[in-house]
Structures are given as C-alpha cells and as structure tokens.
C-alpha cells in the first residue's frame, strides 16, 4: 500500500515551520537556516553535495529516510517559490534545472499552469484540488511507491485535517522563532489519530514520529 | 546564590500550559489532568500521597527536583485559584489547610489582600509589583535558599521576559490541546539567553532544561 509520508519537517520549539518575511532572498524568512542546521550536518546531506563526513547518529538516521521509497511528492505553493511566484511565468522552483526530487511533483496552487519537465526525472504538475484528489493523482503517478508530503506547514496541516497522512516525522529544534507559520494550529487532539514516539538527539533536536492508527 | 527556578512546568506539543475554560471544577480547563499524567505516575508523587510504587526513570528524576532547596515560591494569580477568586474573600487556594509548599508563597495579583498563614509552614502573601520587586521579596523570605517560580505560564513568561529566571525545566507532553494559555508567546530568541538540554522519556514526555547563560 502506497503511504503518504512527511519526513524531516523541522519546527521551532514554539511550533513555527517557517519564519516571518519569506522572500526570494530568504526562503524561510527570519528563520534563515536555523531550523535545518542539524540536517545539513548529517552524512546524508553531505553525501548529496559530494562532501565527506557528517553526523552519523539519530539525526542522520531520520535524514536518510527522506529519499527512501518515494514515487511522487506533493508540496504546497508556499514551498515551491517565494510569495507571488505565480506572477512570474518563468519561475521553475528553487532547485535549479535538476531538482532533487527525481519524481513527479504535485504543486498545490489556486493558480495552476502547464506542467514543467525538468532534468533528472522531476516533472512539476500544478493542481488546484482538494487534498484527497491531489493524493489520488500523486498515488497514480507514484505507481505503488510512497508519496512524500513535502511541506510547507500549511499544506501538511490541510492533509492532517483531512486524515490522509500515514506517517509524519517532525524535527523540533530548540529555538524560539516567535513568528512565522505554525504547524500545529487547529490540530487539537491530533494524538487520537496517531501513535507518537519521541527521541531526543545530542544535537538538541527532538524527533517526533507519528504513525497513523488504523482507520 | 539564591536561584530562581521553574520545575515541572508541563506544556502540550503545541505549547499550551493550561487549557481553555478554567474553572473551579476544571483548574486546567479542557486539558484536564492530561498534562500531568507522567508526573502523577512517578514514585515522587506516589510517595507524597503515601502510596507505594511509581515510575523511577527520568520523569521521576525531574519530578523530585520540585522540592529540593526551595525557601519560597512565587505564583501567578491564575495558579492560586479559578478566574475571579479575588471576589471570594474566603478563597485560600486549591490546596487545603496544609498546602504542599511549606514556605512563604508570593501570589502576584493586581488585587492583593492580607497575608494568610496556613498549616505546615505555608504563608500566602499577595503582592502587586513588578517581577524584580516580587523576586526581591521572595529572596529575602527564602533566606539564602532558592525561589520556585511555580507558574502558571503567564507569570513564567513575565519573569523570563524580565531576564530573571536562572533555571527552567519544561516537560513537553505529546498531545495537542489546540487552545488555552501558551507558554512561548513573545519569547523570540529565548535560546540566546540559555543553554538548553533535551531528553526524551519512554513515557513520551520530552524534558527541556534551560540554564541561564552568565549575564
């Protein structure tokens, strides 16, 4: 069965998955790269850039799951580009000509455009549909493999609310951003639908694993 | 040096230290006792009620610090009683004739009343003053011992903002309350002032230890 999985979604201690003031120069707003230092320190991330070294503990174990078993990704409009990227007909995402997805990617936006085929197996599809319909399309494209729900927080919240998420890994970083976009808003009693496991890392990050209960 | 310490302040994953709808019947509002199940399961808590058993791991190790080395407590009006307890001249706190504090307790309220001497060494003093002045009074009463900042979240936030907290232990419980009183609001970059250590427990609780950097 093709699962819908969230991996390596980083939040601050006060629950913000992205900072305030997102722009072309600051994709995560005033958060900068502070939510992802643990991630870029891992051997998994180093290897992607052809670099040696990197951490090998629990942070790396979680980081590695980011690429395992996926046949498609769903992402929100807020992840694909800076605010109002829809006004730029030439915008093709943050990730250059050979994006790191290597699968079909379904960008959820109220202003869809024709699909864009990139190098390395990534094709961007733009969809304006309810979560269940987007997931249905992504599942067909994934051809039996899992579907990654790649964020940001708003789209993750929508799919959680719709009861569609099978697995979620959240990395809580011990900083307080104070402002930005919260992950947890409007999700009262989410724990009723998930088994939750928690493990802290020497890096200071707390990894929370949510596994959906049978439904 | 007498330290100002917060111990065993429990919050939900979405940062609420108390629920919505606090009342005489529901001191923590719709949160009920869910933020404190790990605490009442410890041997420390069992022993206070004269009961055998209880957990002996990291949850208990933190719970036991609740009574070590304190000579006074500061608490907010929201902890001392249900909303508008100030209208009841006979209200003497939730904890009966022999409260578990056994020290002077300074209740911060805009409507102070005369001090109340209870059994077992607890005396309630009611003060309408800035955090630094309240702390000064509590330190004098503590006579060299530490001062406990007993909560709730609003008063803890005020003392954090004033830069007066030396140590803070927060227990994060993996539930989502969705509404209530948040601990973390308005504390952007709090990590700059503290060294933070994080450890997760098999109970699912994450213990966060904040130790103030030299200032």
mmCIF file of C-alpha atoms in Angstrom, chain A residues 13-14 30 34 172 174-179 182 184-185 187-191 196 198-201 204-206 208 210, chain B residues 13-14 30 34 172 174-179 182 184-185 187-191 196 198-201 204-206 208 210:
data_model
loop_
_atom_site.group_PDB
_atom_site.id
_atom_site.type_symbol
_atom_site.label_atom_id
_atom_site.label_comp_id
_atom_site.label_asym_id
_atom_site.label_seq_id
_atom_site.Cartn_x
_atom_site.Cartn_y
_atom_site.Cartn_z
ATOM 1 C CA UNK A 13 10.137 24.919 19.948
ATOM 2 C CA UNK A 14 7.263 27.345 19.579
ATOM 3 C CA UNK A 30 13.842 35.434 9.545
ATOM 4 C CA UNK A 34 18.462 27.725 11.761
ATOM 5 C CA UNK A 172 11.772 20.051 16.767
ATOM 6 C CA UNK A 174 15.299 24.173 20.438
ATOM 7 C CA UNK A 175 15.000 27.751 19.212
ATOM 8 C CA UNK A 176 12.114 30.196 19.560
ATOM 9 C CA UNK A 177 11.186 31.949 16.323
ATOM 10 C CA UNK A 178 8.321 33.932 17.822
ATOM 11 C CA UNK A 179 6.625 34.490 14.447
ATOM 12 C CA UNK A 182 2.794 27.446 12.754
ATOM 13 C CA UNK A 184 0.144 22.812 14.967
ATOM 14 C CA UNK A 185 -2.670 25.373 14.658
ATOM 15 C CA UNK A 187 -4.999 20.293 15.171
ATOM 16 C CA UNK A 188 -6.480 19.742 18.644
ATOM 17 C CA UNK A 189 -6.442 16.068 19.697
ATOM 18 C CA UNK A 190 -4.282 15.014 16.728
ATOM 19 C CA UNK A 191 -2.763 12.435 19.088
ATOM 20 C CA UNK A 196 3.604 9.049 18.750
ATOM 21 C CA UNK A 198 9.729 10.729 20.747
ATOM 22 C CA UNK A 199 13.527 10.647 20.803
ATOM 23 C CA UNK A 200 15.948 13.458 21.547
ATOM 24 C CA UNK A 201 19.314 13.826 19.877
ATOM 25 C CA UNK A 204 19.344 19.252 20.840
ATOM 26 C CA UNK A 205 16.778 18.251 18.240
ATOM 27 C CA UNK A 206 13.749 16.195 19.294
ATOM 28 C CA UNK A 208 8.721 13.079 16.840
ATOM 29 C CA UNK A 210 3.645 9.988 14.159
ATOM 30 C CA UNK B 13 3.216 19.810 21.945
ATOM 31 C CA UNK B 14 1.519 22.970 20.702
ATOM 32 C CA UNK B 30 -10.286 21.260 28.880
ATOM 33 C CA UNK B 34 -3.562 15.142 30.675
ATOM 34 C CA UNK B 172 6.515 18.680 26.871
ATOM 35 C CA UNK B 174 2.848 14.734 23.161
ATOM 36 C CA UNK B 175 -0.748 15.915 22.995
ATOM 37 C CA UNK B 176 -2.277 18.829 21.092
ATOM 38 C CA UNK B 177 -4.578 20.997 23.183
ATOM 39 C CA UNK B 178 -5.345 23.459 20.399
ATOM 40 C CA UNK B 179 -6.389 26.232 22.810
ATOM 41 C CA UNK B 182 0.618 29.396 25.622
ATOM 42 C CA UNK B 184 6.150 30.512 24.439
ATOM 43 C CA UNK B 185 4.360 33.591 23.114
ATOM 44 C CA UNK B 187 9.781 34.902 23.683
ATOM 45 C CA UNK B 188 11.584 35.053 20.322
ATOM 46 C CA UNK B 189 15.295 34.155 20.602
ATOM 47 C CA UNK B 190 14.964 32.992 24.216
ATOM 48 C CA UNK B 191 17.668 30.441 23.349
ATOM 49 C CA UNK B 196 19.238 24.142 26.501
ATOM 50 C CA UNK B 198 16.770 17.995 25.807
ATOM 51 C CA UNK B 199 15.988 14.421 26.817
ATOM 52 C CA UNK B 200 13.007 12.303 25.870
ATOM 53 C CA UNK B 201 11.424 9.751 28.180
ATOM 54 C CA UNK B 204 6.608 10.153 25.518
ATOM 55 C CA UNK B 205 7.429 13.273 27.505
ATOM 56 C CA UNK B 206 10.358 15.467 26.403
ATOM 57 C CA UNK B 208 13.759 20.548 28.295
ATOM 58 C CA UNK B 210 17.113 25.753 30.354
#
